PDB file of C-alpha atoms in Angstrom:
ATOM      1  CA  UNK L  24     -13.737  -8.053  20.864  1.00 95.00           C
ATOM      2  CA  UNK L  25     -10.135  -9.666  20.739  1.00 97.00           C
ATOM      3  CA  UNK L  26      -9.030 -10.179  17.170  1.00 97.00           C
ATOM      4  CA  UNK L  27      -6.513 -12.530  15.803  1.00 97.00           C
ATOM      5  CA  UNK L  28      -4.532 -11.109  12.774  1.00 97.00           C
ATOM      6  CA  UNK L  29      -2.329 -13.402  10.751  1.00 96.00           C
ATOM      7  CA  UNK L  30       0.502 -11.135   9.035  1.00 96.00           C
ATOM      8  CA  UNK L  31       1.794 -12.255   5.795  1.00 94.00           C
ATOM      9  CA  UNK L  32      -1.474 -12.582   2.823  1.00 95.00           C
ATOM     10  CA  UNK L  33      -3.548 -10.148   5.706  1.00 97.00           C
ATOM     11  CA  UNK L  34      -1.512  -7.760   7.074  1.00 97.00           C
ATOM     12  CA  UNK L  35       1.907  -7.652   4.528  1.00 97.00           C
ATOM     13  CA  UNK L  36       1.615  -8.250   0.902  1.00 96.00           C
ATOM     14  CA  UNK L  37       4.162 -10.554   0.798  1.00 95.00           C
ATOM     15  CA  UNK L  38       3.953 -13.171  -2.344  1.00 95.00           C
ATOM     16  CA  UNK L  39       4.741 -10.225  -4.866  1.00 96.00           C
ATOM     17  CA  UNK L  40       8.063 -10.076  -3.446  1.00 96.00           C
ATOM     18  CA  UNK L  41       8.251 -13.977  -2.766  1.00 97.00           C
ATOM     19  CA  UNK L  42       7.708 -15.072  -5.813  1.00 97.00           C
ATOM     20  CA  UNK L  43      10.151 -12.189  -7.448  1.00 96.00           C
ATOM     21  CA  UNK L  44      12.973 -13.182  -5.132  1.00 97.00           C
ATOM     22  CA  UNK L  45      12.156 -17.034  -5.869  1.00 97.00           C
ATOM     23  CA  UNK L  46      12.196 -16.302  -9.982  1.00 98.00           C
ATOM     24  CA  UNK L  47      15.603 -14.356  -9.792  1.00 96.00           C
ATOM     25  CA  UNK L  48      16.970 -17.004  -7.664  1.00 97.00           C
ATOM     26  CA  UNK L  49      15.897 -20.200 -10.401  1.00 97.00           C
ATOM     27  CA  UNK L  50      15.351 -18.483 -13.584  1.00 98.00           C
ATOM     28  CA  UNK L  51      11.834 -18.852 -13.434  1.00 98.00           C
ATOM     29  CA  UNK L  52       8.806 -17.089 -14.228  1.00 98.00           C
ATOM     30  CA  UNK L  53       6.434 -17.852 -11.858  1.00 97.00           C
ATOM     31  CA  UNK L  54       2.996 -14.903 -11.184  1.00 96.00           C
ATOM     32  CA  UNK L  55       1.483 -14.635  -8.386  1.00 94.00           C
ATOM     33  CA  UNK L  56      -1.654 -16.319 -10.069  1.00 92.00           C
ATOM     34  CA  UNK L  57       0.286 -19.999 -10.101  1.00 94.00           C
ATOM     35  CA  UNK L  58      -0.360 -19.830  -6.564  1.00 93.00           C
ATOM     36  CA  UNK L  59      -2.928 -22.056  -5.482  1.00 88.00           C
ATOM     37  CA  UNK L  60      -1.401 -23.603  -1.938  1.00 86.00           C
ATOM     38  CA  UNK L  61       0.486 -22.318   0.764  1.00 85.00           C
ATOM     39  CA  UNK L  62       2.491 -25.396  -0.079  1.00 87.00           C
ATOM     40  CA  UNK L  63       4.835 -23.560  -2.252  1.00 93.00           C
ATOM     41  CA  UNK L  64       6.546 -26.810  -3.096  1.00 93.00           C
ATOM     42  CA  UNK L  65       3.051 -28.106  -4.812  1.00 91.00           C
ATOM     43  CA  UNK L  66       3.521 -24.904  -7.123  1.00 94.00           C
ATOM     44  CA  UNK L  67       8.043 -24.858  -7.058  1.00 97.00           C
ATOM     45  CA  UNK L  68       8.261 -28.588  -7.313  1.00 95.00           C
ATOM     46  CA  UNK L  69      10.791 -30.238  -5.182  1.00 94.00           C
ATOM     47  CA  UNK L  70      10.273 -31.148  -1.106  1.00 93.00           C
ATOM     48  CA  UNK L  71       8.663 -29.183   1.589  1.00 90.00           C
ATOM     49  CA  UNK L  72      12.695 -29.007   2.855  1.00 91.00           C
ATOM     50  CA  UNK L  73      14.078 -27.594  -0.848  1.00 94.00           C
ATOM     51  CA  UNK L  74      10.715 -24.687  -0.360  1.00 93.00           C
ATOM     52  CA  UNK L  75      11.462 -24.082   3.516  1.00 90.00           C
ATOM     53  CA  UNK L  76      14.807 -23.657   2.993  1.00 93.00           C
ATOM     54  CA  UNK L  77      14.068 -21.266   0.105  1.00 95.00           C
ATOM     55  CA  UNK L  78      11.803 -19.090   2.513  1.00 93.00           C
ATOM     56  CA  UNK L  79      14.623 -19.075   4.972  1.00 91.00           C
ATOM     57  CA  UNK L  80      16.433 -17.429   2.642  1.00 95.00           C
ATOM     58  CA  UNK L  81      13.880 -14.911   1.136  1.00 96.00           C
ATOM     59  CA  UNK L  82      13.502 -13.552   5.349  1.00 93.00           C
ATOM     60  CA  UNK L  83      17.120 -12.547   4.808  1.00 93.00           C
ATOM     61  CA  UNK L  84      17.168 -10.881   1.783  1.00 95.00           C
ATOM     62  CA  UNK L  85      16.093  -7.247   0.424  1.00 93.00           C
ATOM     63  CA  UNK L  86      13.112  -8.615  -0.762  1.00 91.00           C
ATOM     64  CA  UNK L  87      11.887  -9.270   2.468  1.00 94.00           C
ATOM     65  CA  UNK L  88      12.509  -5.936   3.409  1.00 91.00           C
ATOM     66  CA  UNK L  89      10.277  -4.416   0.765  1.00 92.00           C
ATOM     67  CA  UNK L  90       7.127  -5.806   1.394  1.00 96.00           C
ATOM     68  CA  UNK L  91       4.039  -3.664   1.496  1.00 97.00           C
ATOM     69  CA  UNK L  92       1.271  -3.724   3.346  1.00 98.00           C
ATOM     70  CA  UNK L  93      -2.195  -5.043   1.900  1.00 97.00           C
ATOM     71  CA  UNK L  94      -4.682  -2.751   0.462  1.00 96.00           C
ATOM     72  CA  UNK L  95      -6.751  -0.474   2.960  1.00 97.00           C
ATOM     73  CA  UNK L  96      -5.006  -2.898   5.769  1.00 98.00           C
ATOM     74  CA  UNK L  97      -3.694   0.486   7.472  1.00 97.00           C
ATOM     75  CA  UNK L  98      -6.757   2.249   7.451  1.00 97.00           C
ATOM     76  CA  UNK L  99      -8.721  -0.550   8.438  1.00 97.00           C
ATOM     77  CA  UNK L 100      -6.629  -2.238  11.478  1.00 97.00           C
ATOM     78  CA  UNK L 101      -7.110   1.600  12.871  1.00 96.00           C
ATOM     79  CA  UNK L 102     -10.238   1.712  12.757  1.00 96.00           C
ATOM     80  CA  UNK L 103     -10.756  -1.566  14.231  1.00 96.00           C
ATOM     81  CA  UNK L 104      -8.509  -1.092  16.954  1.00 95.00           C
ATOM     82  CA  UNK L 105     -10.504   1.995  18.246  1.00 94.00           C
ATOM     83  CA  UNK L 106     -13.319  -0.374  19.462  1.00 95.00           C
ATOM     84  CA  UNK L 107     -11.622  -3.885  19.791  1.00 96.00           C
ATOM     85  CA  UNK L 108      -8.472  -5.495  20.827  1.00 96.00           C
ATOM     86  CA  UNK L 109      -5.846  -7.051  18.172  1.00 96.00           C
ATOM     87  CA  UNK L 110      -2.564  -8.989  18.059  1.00 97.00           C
ATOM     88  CA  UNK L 111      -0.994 -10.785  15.826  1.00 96.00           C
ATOM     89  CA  UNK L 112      -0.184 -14.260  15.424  1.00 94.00           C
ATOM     90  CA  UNK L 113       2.584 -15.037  12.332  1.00 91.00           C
ATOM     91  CA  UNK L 114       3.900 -18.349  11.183  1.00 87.00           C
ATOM     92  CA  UNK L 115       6.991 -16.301  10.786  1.00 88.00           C
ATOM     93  CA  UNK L 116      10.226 -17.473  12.750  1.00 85.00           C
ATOM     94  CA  UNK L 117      11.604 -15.551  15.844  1.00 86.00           C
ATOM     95  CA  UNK L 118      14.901 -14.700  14.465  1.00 88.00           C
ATOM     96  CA  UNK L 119      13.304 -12.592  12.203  1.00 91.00           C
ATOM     97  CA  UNK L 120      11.383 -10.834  14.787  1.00 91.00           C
ATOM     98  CA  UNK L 121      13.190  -7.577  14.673  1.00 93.00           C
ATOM     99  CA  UNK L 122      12.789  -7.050  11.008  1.00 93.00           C
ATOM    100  CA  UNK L 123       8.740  -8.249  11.661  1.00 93.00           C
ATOM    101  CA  UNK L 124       9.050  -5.215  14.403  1.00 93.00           C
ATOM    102  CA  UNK L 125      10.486  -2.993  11.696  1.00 94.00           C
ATOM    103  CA  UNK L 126       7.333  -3.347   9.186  1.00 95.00           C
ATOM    104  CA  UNK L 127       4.695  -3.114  11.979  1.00 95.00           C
ATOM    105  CA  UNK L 128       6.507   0.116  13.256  1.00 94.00           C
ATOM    106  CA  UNK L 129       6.372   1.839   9.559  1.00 95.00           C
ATOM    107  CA  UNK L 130       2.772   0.781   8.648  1.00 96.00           C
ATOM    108  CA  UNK L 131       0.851   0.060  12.194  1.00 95.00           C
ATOM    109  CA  UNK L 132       3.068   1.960  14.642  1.00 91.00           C
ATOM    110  CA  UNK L 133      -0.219   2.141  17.664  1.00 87.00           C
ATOM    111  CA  UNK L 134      -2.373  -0.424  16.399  1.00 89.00           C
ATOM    112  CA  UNK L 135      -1.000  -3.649  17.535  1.00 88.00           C
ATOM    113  CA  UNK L 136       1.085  -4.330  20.905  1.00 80.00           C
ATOM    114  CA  UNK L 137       1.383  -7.965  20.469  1.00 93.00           C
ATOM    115  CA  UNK L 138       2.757 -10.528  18.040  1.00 94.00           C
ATOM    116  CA  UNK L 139       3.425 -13.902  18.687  1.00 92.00           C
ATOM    117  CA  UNK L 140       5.081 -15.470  15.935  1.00 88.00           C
ATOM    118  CA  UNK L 141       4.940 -19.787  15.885  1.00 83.00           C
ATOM    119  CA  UNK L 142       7.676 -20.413  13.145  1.00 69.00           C
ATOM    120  CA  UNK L 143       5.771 -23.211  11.435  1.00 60.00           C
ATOM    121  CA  UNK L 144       7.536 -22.712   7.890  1.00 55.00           C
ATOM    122  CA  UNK L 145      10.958 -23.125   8.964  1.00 46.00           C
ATOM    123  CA  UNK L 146      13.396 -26.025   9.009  1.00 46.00           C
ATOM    124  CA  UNK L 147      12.813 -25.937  12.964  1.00 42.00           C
ATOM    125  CA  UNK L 148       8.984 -25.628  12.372  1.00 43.00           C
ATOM    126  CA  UNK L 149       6.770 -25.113  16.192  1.00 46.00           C
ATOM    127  CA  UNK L 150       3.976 -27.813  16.567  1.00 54.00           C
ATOM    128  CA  UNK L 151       2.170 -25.075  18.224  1.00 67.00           C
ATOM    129  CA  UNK L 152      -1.162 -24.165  16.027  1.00 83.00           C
ATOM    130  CA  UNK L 153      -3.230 -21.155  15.540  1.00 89.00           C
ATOM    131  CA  UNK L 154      -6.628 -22.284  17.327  1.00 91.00           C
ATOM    132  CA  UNK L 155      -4.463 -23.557  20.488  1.00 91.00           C
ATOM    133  CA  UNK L 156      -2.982 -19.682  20.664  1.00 92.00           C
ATOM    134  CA  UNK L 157      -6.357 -18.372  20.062  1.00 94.00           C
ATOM    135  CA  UNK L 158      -7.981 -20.060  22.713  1.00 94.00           C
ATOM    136  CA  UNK L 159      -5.317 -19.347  25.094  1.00 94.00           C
ATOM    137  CA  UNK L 160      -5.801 -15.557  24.654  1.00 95.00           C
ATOM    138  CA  UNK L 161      -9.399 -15.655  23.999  1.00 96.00           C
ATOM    139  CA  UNK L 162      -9.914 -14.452  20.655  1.00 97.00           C
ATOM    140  CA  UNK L 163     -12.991 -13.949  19.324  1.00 97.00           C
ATOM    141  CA  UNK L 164     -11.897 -13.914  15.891  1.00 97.00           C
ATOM    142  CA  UNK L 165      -9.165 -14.655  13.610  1.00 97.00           C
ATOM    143  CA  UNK L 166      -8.811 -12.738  10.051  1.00 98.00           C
ATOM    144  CA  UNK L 167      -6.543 -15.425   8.133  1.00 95.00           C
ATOM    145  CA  UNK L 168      -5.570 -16.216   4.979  1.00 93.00           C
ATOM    146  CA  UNK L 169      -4.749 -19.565   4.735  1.00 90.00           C
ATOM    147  CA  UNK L 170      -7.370 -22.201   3.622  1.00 88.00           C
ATOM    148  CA  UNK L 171      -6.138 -25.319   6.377  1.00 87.00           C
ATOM    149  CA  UNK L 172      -5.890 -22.812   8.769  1.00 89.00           C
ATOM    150  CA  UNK L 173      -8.902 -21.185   8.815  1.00 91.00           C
ATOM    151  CA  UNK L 174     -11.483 -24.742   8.435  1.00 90.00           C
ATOM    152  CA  UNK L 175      -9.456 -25.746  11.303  1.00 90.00           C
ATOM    153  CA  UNK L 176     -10.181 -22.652  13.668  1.00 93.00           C
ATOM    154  CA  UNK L 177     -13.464 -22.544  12.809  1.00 93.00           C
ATOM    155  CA  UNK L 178     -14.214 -26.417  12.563  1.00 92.00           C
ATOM    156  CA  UNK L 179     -13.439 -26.096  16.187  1.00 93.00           C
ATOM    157  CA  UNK L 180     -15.881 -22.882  17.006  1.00 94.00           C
ATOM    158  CA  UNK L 181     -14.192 -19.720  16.222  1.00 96.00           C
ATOM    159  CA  UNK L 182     -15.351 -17.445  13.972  1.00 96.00           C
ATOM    160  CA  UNK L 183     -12.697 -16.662  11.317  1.00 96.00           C
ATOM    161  CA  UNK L 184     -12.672 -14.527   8.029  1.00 97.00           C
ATOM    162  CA  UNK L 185     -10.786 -15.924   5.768  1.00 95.00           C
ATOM    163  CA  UNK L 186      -9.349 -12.977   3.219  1.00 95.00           C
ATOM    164  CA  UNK L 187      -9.526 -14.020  -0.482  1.00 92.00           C
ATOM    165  CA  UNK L 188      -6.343 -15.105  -2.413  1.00 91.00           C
ATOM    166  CA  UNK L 189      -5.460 -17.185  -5.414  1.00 87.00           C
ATOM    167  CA  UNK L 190      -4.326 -19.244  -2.774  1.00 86.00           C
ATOM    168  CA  UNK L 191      -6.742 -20.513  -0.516  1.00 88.00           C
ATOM    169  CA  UNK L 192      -9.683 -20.912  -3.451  1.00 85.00           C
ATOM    170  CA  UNK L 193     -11.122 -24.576  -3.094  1.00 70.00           C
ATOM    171  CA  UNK L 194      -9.565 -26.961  -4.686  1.00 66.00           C
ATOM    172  CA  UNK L 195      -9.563 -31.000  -5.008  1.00 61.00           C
ATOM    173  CA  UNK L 196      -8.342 -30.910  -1.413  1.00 61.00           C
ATOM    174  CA  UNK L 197     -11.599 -29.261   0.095  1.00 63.00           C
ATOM    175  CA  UNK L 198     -15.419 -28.612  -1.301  1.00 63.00           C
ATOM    176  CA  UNK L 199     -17.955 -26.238  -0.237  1.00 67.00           C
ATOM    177  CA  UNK L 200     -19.483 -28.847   1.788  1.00 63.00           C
ATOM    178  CA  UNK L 201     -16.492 -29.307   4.211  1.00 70.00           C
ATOM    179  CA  UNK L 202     -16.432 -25.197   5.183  1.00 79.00           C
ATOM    180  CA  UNK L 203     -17.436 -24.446   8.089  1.00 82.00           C
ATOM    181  CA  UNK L 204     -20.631 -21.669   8.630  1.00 84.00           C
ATOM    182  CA  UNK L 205     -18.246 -19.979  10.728  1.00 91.00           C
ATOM    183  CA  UNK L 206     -15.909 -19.094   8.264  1.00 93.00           C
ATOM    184  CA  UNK L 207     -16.595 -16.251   6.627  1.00 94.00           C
ATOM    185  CA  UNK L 208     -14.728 -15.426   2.956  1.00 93.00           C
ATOM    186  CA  UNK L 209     -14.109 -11.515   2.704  1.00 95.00           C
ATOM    187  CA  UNK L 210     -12.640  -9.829  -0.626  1.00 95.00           C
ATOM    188  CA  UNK L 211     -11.142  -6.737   1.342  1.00 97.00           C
ATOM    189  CA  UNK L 212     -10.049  -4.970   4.673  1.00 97.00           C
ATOM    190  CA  UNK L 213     -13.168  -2.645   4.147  1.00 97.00           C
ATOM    191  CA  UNK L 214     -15.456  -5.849   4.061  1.00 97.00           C
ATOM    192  CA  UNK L 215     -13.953  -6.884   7.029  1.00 97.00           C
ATOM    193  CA  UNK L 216     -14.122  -3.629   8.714  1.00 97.00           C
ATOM    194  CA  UNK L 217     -18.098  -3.328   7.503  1.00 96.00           C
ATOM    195  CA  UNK L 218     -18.896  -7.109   9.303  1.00 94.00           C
ATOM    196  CA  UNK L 219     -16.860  -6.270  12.303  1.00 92.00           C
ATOM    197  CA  UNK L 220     -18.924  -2.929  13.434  1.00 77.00           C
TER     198      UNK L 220
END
């Protein structure tokens, strides 16, 4: 099969270090548990500008830097790409695409030959989607972390797992009966792994 990977919530653990650079920068004392949207401003306060532009800066700093992959994700993503096909697809910007190169090269260095990153949370945010790229290279299936994201892609027939976070649990926005059967909710890389065989 061809698999879709999303990077940051799937691949890189990145809200630890997020929501660390975010509290030193404002004083605040934010966990990782007052997540509940990938609209950081809905958990920040202020606009969707004031939280992009925060982001921005978070790509250029140490932080950034220091993120860690997900649990099992390394041993996982090598098994799966002994039998099937994967590349990535990141809502991360291009101009960060060297130090995106630099984390896949420590912690996947074989696994993946392609990324394609769309830049949707930047102040020059693509219109490009995630299904529209999947189609185009004929995934099978996309392993996603992002609530919207994933009903979309599989709303429109492809099979996605979505990987379990504080921040993609339903909420008032979405109920059980608006999920597609298509996606899939997995609490690990091993699950994944397990379904995928």
């Amino acid at each position: 099969m061809k698999i879709a990977v999303d990077i940051d919530g799937v691949l890189a653990d990145m809200m630890p270090a997020l929501n660390d650079f975010y509290n030193r920068k404002f004083g605040t004392s934010f966990n990782v548990s007052d997540y509940k949207y990938h609209d950081l401003e809905r958990t920040w306060g202020g606009t969707k500008k004031d939280a992009v532009k925060t982001v921005e800066e978070f790509f250029q700093s140490p932080n950034f830097m220091e993120i860690p992959p997900l649990a099992k994700s390394q041993e996982s993503v090598l098994k799966l790409s002994k039998k099937h096909e994967l590349f990535l697809i990141t809502s991360r910007p291009e101009n960060i695409k060297h130090r995106t190169l630099d984390f896949l090269q420590k912690y996947f260095p074989k696994e993946i030959k392609k990324v394609i990153h769309t830049g949707q949370y930047v102040s020059s945010a693509s219109s490009i989607n995630k299904f529209d790229i999947c189609a185009y290279e004929k995934a099978d299936v996309l392993i996603e972390d992002c609530l919207e994201i994933a009903i979309d892609c599989s709303k429109r027939g492809l099979t996605t797992f979505l990987l379990d976070s504080p921040l993609n649990q339903l909420n008032g926005d979405y109920s059980k009966e608006n999920i597609p059967q298509n996606l899939v909710r997995v609490k690990s890389w091993p699950e994944i792994v397990k379904r995928l065989k």
